[in-house]
Coordinates of C-alpha atoms in Angstrom, one line a residue:
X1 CA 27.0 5.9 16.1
X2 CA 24.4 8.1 17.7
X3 CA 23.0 9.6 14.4
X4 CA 21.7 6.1 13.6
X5 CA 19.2 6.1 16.1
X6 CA 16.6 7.9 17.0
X7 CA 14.4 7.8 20.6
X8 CA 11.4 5.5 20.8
X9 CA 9.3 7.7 19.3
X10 CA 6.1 6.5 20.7
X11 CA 7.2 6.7 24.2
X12 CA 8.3 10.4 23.6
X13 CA 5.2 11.1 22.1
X14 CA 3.5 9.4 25.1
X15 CA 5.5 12.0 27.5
X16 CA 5.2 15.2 25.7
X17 CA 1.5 15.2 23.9
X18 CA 0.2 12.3 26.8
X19 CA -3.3 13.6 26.7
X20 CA -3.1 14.8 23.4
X21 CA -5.8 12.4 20.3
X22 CA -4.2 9.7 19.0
X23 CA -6.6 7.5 17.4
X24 CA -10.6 8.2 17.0
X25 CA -12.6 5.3 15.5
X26 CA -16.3 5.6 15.7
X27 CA -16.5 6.3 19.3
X28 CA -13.4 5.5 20.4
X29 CA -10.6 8.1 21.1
X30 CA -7.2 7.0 22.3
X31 CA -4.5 9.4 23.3
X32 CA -0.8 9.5 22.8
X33 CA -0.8 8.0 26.6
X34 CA -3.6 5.4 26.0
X35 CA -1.4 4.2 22.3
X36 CA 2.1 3.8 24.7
X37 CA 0.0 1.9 27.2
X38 CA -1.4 -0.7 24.4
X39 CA 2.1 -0.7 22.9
X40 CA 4.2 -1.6 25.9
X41 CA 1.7 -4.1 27.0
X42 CA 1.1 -5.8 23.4
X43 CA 5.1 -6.0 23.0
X44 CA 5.3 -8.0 26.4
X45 CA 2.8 -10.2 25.0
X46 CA 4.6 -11.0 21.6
X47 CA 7.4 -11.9 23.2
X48 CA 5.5 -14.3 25.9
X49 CA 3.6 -16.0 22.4
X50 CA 6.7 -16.3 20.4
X51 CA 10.2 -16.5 22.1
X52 CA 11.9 -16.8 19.4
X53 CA 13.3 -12.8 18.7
X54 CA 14.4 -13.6 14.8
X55 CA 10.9 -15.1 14.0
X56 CA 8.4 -12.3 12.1
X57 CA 5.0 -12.0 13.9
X58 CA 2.1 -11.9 11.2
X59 CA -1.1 -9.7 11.0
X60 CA -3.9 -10.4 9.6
X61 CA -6.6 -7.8 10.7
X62 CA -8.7 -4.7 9.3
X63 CA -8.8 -0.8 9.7
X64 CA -9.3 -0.7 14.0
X65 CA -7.3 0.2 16.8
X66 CA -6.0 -3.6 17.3
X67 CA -4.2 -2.9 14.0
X68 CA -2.9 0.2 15.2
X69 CA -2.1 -1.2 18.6
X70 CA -0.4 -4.6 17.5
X71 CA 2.1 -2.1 14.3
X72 CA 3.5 -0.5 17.4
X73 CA 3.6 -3.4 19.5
X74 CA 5.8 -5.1 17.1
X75 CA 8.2 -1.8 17.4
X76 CA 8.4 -1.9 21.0
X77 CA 9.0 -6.1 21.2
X78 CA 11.7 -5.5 18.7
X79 CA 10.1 -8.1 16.2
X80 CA 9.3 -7.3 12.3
X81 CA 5.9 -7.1 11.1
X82 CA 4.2 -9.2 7.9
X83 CA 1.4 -7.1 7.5
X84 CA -1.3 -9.4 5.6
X85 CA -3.8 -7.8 2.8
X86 CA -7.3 -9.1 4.4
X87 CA -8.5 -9.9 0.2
X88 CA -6.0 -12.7 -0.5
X89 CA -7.0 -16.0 0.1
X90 CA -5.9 -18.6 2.2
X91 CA -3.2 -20.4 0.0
X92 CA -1.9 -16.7 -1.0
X93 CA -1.7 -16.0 3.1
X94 CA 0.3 -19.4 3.7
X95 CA 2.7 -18.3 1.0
X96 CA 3.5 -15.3 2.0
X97 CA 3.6 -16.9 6.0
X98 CA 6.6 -19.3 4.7
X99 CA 7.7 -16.8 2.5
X100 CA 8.2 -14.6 5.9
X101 CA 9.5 -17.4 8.0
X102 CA 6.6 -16.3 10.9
X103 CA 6.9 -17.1 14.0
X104 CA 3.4 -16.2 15.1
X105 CA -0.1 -15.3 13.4
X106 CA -2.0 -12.3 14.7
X107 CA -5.4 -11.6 14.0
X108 CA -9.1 -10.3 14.9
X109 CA -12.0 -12.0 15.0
X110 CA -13.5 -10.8 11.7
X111 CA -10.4 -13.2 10.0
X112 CA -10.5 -16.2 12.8
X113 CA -11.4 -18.9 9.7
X114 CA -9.2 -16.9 7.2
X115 CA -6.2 -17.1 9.4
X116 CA -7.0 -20.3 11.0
X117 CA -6.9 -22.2 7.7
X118 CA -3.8 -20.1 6.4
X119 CA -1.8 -21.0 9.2
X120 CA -2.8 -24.6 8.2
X121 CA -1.5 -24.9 5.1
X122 CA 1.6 -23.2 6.1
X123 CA 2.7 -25.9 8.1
X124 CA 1.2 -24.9 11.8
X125 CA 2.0 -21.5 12.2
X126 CA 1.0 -20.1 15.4
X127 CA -1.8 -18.5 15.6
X128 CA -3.4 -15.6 18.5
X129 CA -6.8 -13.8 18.4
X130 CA -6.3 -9.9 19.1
X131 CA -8.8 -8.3 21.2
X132 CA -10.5 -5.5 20.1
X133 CA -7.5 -2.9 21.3
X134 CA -4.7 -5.7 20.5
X135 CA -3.2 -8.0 22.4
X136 CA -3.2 -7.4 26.7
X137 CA 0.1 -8.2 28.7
X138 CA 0.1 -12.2 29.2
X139 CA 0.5 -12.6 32.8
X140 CA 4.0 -13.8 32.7
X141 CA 4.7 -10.8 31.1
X142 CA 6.2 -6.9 32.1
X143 CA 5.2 -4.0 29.6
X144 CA 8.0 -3.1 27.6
X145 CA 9.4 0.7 27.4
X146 CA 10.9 2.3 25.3
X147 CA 14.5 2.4 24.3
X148 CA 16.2 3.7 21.5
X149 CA 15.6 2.8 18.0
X150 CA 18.1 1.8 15.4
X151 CA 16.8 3.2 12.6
X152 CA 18.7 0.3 10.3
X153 CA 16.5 -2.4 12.2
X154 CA 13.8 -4.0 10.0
X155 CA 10.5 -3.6 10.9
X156 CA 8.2 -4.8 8.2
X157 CA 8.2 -7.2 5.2
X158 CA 5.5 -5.4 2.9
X159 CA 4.9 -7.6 0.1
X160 CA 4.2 -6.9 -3.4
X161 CA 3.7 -8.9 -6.4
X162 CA 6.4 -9.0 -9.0
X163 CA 6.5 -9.2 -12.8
X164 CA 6.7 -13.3 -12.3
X165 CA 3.6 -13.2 -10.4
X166 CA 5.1 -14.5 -7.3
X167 CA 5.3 -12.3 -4.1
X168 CA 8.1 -10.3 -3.2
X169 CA 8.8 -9.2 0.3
X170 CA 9.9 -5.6 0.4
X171 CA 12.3 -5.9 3.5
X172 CA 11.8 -1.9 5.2
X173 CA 13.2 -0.5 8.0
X174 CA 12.5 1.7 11.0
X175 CA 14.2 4.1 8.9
X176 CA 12.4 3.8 6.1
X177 CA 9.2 5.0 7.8
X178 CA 11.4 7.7 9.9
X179 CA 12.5 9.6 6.8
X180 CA 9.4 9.0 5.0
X181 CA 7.4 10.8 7.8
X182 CA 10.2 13.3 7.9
X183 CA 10.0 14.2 4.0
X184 CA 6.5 14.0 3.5
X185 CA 6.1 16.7 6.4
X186 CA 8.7 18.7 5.1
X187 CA 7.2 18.9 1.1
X188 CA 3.2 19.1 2.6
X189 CA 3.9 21.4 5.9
X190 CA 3.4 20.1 9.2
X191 CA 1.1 22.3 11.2
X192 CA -0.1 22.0 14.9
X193 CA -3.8 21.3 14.1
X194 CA -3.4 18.5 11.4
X195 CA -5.7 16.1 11.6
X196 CA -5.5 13.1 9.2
X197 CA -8.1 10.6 7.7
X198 CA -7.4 7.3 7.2
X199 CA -9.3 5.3 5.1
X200 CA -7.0 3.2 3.0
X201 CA -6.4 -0.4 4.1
X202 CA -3.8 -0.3 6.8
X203 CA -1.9 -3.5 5.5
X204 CA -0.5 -1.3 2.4
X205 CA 2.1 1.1 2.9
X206 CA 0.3 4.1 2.4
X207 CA -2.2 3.2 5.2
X208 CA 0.8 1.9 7.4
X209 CA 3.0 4.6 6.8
X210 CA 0.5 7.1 8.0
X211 CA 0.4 5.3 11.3
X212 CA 4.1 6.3 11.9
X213 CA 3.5 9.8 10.5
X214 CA 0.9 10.3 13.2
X215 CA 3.2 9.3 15.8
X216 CA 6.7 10.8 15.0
X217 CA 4.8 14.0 13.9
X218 CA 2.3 13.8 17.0
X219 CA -0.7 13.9 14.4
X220 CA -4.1 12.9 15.4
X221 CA -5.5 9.9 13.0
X222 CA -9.2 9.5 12.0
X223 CA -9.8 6.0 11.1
X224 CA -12.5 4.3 9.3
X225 CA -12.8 0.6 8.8
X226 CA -13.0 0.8 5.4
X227 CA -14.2 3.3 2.4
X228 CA -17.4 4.8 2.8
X229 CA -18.0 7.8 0.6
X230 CA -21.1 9.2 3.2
X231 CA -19.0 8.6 6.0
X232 CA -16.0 9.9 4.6
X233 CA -17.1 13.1 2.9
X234 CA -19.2 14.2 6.7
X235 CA -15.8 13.2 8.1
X236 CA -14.1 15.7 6.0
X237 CA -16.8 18.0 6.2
X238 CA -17.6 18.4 9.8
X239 CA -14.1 16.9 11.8
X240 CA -11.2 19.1 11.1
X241 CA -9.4 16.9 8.8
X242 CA -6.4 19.0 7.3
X243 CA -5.0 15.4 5.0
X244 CA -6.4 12.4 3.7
X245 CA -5.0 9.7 1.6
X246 CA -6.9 8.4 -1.4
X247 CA -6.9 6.3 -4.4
X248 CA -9.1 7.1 -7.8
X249 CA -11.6 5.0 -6.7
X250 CA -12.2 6.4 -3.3
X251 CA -12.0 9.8 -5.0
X252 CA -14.7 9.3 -7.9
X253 CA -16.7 8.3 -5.3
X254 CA -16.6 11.1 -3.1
X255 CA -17.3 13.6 -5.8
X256 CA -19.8 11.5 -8.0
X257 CA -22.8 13.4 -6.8
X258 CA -21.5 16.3 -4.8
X259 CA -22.1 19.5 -4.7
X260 CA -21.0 21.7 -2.1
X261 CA -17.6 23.0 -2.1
X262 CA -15.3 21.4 0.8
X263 CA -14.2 22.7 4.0
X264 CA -11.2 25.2 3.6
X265 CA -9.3 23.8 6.4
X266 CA -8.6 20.3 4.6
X267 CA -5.4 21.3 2.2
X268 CA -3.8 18.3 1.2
X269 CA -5.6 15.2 -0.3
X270 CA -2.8 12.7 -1.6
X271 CA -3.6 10.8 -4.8
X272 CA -2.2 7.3 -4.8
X273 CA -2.1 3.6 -6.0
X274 CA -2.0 4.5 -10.1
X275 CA -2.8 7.1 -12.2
X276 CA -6.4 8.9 -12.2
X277 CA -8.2 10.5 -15.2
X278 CA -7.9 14.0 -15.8
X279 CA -11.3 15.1 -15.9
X280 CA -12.0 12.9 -12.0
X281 CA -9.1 15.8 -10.7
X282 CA -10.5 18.7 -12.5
X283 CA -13.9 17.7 -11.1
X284 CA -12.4 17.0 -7.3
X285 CA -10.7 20.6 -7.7
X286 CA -13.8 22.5 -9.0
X287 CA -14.9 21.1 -5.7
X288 CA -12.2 22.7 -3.7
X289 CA -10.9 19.4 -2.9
X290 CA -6.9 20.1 -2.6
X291 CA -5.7 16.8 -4.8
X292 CA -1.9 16.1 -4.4
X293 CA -0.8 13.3 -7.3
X294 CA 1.6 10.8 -5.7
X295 CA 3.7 8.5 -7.1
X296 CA 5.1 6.0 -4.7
X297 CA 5.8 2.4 -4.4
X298 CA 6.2 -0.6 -1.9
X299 CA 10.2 -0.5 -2.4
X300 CA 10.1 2.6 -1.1
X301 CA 7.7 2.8 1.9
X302 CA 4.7 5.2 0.1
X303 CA 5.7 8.4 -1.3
X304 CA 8.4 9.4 -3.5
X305 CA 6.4 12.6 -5.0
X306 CA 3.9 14.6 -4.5
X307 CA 2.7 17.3 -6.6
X308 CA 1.1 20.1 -4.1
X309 CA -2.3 21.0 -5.0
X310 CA -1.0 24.5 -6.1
X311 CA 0.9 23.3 -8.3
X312 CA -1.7 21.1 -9.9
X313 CA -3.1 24.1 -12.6
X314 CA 0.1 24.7 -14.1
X315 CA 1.5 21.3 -14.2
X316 CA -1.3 19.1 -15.5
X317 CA -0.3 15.4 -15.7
X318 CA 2.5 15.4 -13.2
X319 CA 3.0 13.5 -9.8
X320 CA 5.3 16.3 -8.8
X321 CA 8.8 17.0 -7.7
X322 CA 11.1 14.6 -4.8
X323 CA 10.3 14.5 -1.5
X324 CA 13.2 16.6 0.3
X325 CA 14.9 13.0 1.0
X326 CA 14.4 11.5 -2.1
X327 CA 15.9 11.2 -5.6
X328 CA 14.6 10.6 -9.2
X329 CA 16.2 10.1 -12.5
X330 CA 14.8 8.7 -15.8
X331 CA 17.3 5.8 -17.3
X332 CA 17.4 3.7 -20.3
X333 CA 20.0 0.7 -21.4
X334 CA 22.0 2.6 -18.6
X335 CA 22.1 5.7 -19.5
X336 CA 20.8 8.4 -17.7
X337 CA 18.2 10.5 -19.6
X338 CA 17.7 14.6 -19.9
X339 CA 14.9 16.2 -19.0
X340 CA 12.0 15.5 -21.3
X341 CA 13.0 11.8 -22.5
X342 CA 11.3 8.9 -21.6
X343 CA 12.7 5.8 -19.7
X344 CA 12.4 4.0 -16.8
X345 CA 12.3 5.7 -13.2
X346 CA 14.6 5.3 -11.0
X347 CA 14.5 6.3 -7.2
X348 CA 17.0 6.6 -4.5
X349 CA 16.0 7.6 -1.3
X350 CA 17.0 6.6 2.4
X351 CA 12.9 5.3 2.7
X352 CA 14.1 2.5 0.1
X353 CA 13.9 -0.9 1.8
X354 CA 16.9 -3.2 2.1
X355 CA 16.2 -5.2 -0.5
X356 CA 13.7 -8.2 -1.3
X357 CA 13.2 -10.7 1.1
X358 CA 15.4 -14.1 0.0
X359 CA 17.3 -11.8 -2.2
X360 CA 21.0 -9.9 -2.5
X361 CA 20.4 -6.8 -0.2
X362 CA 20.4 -3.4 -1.9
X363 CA 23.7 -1.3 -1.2
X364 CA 23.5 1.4 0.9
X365 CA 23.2 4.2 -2.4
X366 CA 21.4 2.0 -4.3
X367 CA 19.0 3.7 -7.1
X368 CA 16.5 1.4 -7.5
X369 CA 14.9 0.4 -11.0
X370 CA 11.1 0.8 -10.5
X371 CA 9.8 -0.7 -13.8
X372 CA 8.0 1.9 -14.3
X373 CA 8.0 4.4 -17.6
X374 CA 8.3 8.3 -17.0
X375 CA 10.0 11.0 -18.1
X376 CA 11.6 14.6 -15.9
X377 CA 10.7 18.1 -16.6
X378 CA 13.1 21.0 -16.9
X379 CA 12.2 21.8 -13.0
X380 CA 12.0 18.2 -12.1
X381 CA 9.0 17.5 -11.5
X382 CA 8.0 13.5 -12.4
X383 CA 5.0 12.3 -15.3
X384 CA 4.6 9.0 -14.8
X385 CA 3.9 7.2 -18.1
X386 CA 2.9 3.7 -17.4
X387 CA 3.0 1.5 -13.7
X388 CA 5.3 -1.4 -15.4
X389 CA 4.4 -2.6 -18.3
X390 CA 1.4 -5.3 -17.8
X391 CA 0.8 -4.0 -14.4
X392 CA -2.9 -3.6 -13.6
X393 CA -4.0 -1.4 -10.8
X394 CA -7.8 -2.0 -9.8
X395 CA -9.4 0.5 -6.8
X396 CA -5.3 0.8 -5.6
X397 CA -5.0 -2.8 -5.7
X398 CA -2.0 -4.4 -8.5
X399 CA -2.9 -7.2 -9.8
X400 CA -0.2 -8.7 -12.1
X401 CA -1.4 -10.6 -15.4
X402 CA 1.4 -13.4 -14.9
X403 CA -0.1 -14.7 -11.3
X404 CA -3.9 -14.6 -12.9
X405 CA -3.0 -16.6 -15.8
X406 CA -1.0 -18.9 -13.7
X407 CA -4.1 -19.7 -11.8
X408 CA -5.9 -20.1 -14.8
X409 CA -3.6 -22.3 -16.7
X410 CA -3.5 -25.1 -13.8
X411 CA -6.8 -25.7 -14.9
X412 CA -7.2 -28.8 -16.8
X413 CA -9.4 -27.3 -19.6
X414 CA -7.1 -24.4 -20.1
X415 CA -4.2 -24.6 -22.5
X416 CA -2.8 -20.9 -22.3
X417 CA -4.2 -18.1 -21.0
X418 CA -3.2 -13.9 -21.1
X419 CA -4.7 -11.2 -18.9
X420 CA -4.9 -7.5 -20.1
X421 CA -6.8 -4.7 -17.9
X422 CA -9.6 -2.5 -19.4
X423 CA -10.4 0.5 -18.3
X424 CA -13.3 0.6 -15.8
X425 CA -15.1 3.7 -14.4
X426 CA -15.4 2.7 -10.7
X427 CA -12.4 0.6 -10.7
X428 CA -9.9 2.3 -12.9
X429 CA -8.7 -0.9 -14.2
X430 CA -10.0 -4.4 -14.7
X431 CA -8.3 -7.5 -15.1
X432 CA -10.1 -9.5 -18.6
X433 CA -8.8 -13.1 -19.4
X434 CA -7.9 -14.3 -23.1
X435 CA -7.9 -18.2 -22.8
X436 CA -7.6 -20.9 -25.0
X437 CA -9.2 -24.2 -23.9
X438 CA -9.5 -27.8 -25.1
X439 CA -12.7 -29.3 -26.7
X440 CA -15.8 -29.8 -24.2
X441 CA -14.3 -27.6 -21.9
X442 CA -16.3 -26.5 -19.2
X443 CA -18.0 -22.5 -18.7
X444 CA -16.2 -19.0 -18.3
X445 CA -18.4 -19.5 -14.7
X446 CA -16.8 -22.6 -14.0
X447 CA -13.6 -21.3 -14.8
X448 CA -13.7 -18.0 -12.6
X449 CA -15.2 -20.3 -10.0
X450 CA -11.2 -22.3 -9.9
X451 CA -9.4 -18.7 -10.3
X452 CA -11.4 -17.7 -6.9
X453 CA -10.4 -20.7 -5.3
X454 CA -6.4 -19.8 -4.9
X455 CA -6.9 -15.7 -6.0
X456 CA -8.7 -12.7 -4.3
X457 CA -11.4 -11.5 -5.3
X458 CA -10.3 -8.4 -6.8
X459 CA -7.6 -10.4 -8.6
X460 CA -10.4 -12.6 -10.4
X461 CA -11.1 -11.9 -14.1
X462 CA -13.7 -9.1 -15.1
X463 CA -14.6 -11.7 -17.8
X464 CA -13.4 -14.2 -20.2
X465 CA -12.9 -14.0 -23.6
X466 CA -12.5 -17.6 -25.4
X467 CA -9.8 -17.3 -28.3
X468 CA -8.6 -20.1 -30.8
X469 CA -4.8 -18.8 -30.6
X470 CA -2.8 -16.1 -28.6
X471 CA -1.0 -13.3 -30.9
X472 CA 2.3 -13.8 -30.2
X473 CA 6.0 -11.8 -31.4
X474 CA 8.2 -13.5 -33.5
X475 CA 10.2 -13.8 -30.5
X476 CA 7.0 -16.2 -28.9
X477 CA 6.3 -13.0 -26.2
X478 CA 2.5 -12.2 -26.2
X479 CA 1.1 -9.2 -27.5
X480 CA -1.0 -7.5 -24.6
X481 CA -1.5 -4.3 -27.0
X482 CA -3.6 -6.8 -29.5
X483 CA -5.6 -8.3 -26.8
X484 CA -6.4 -4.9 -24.9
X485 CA -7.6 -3.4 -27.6
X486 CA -10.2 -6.5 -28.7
X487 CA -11.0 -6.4 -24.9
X488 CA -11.9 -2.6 -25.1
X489 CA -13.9 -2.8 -28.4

């Protein structure tokens, strides 16, 4: 049926706004023109590396226009994307290439070692070096150009830890990211002069979704390789930036020791990746900094609401009402809960993925269970109480306690180990280790020394705490309430 697809939306971008800013980074300004040309030529070159059409292509690469370049690459060549977070380290990158099933490893030259020795371990995975505006046509290849797009076609497995600690791959499609630029444009306003800073790691979804946004909605992207508060606050100070995605950490940062009000033009800065202190929003307000709490998730390809920043002095606490597309109910032992009771979110939305990779696929109407505690005002609008129960969420990043302590217990001094997060004033949260170890074992240095080995950084414990036994229920579950409070004494 026609209503399933939609036009390559690149390639009409690339006709009607040809000349029009794409991309700036640094120095570097593509247009719409430039992006199609990169596109079309990278897609011919996917296909000439890795024949094989079913086989995802892998990326492993930071915040720069070969990112950008190779995400709509993979569009045109018709192939789904594995987007890899840069911080893992090389046996979490192998997993998740097997996981995937990947047919072929992209990645810049900053990674080469990281991606070279992933590829290893996953048993020879191909790899390619992007240059530094993706990958060029090989010569065997034609530029590809662009044809319709059906928006049921997957196009990215995005993956997120689970409760288990293992990796789930959250299997989204083309129209995921079509109706998630669609509703966030229609709850912020789309206007003719948005500009948006990027500054978010482009391998999560809410740095990968705003790559689509820019092109269906023909919005010019800022990007920086990384945060920078300097950089970023003259960037939104003296560029025209109308929206900008953030997490607590980025924001503390930008308002830590400023002073001077920001630019009126910038009027929507979307707050992400875990709740954020009170008093950090008042402060970013008193600054005329237009903060937008967002509750999102993986699953569901970024945003699921957004409170405007309007809306932000009368309805303190809240992450605001459903985008246009989406919907949100609170449920608990299946029941679906009135407005002011607390249970556990659930979403349904057409941005939801299919399902997890290796797993049943969701149905078509699907509300998914988030995990997540909340509870529904009279008017709608969403408070979310906790992001799953154990979950940590450090500078946007989750770390789950149950993959820490896994990598802990293999250790042959530890017997059983629990991870709790503390609060932290930079980080928001930080993960803190409870073990229990045998006689003569070795130091708490020695023992973050093993958990870097196999974790990223950010995953590795704050600390370690040496304990002669675990509290436990009667039921044998561990009591994280116990431990978090002696971790925050």
């Amino acid at each position: 049926m026609i209503d399933r697809f939609v036009p390559d939306w690149l390639s009409r971008r690339a006709r009607t706004h040809a000349s029009a800013t794409a991309l700036r980074f640094g120095d570097l300004v593509w247009t719409f023109a430039d992006l199609e040309e990169r596109a079309a030529a990278g897609a011919a070159s996917i296909a000439a590396l890795s024949p094989d059409s079913a086989a995802p292509v892998a990326l492993l690469a930071g915040n720069g226009p070969a990112f950008v370049a190779t995400v709509h690459a993979a569009v045109r060549a018709a192939r789904t994307l594995v987007p890899l977070n840069t911080r893992l380290a090389a046996p979490e990158i192998a997993w998740q290439l097997s996981h995937a099933g990947a047919g072929l490893l992209l990645h810049d030259a900053r990674y080469a070692d990281l991606a070279l020795a992933a590829a290893s371990l996953a048993g020879g995975v191909p790899v390619s070096l992007l240059g530094p505006d993706g990958l060029r046509a090989e010569s065997s290849g034609v530029p590809v150009r662009g044809a319709a797009l059906p928006l049921d076609r997957v196009q990215s497995i995005v993956h997120t830890s689970g409760t288990t600690g293992k990796p789930k791959g959250a299997v989204l499609t083309l129209g995921s990211w079509w109706w998630g630029a669609a509703g966030s444009a229609l709850h912020l306003g789309h206007r003719r002069d948005d500009v948006w800073l990027a500054a978010m790691p482009l391998f999560h979804v809410g740095g990968l979704s705003i790559l689509f946004r820019s092109v269906i909605g023909g919005v010019p992207v800022i990007l920086h390789e990384g945060f920078d508060a300097d950089r970023m606050n003259h960037a939104l100070d003296h560029e025209g930036v109308t929206l900008v995605s953030l997490v607590a950490a980025m924001l503390a940062g930008l308002v830590e020791e400023r002073s001077v009000t920001y630019p009126d033009q910038l009027r929507v800065a979307l707050l992400g990746g875990g709740p954020a202190p009170a008093a950090l929003i008042d402060r970013a307000r008193v600054l005329g900094l237009p903060v937008a709490p967002t509750y999102g998730l993986t699953e569901a390809a970024s945003q699921v609401t957004t409170l405007l920043p309007d809306e932000g002095a009368v309805r303190p606490g809240s992450a605001g009402s459903p985008l246009p597309q989406a919907e949100v109910r609170i449920e608990r032992a299946g029941s679906i809960l009135p407005p002011g009771e607390e249970g556990e979110i659930a979403v349904r939305t057409p941005t939801l993925m299919r399902g997890y990779l290796g797993q049943d696929p969701l149905a078509p109407d699907s509300w998914f269970h988030t995990g997540d505690m909340g509870r529904l005002d009279a008017d709608g609008y969403l408070q979310v109480l906790d992001r799953r129960d154990d979950l940590i969420v450090s500078g946007g990043e989750n770390v789950y306690p149950a993959e820490v302590e896994s990598a802990l217990a293999a250790h042959p001094d530890v017997i059983e180990a629990a991870v709790v997060g503390v609060a932290d004033s930079r980080w928001g949260s930080v993960p803190v280790a409870f073990v229990v170890v045998r006689d003569g074992a070795g130091s708490d240095d020695e023992l973050l020394a093993w958990a870097g080995e196999v974790l990223a950084r950010y995953k590795v414990p704050r600390k370690i705490i040496r304990v002669d036994r675990l509290p436990r229920t009667a039921a044998g579950k561990i009591l994280r309430r116990e431990l978090r409070a002696h971790a925050e004494r």
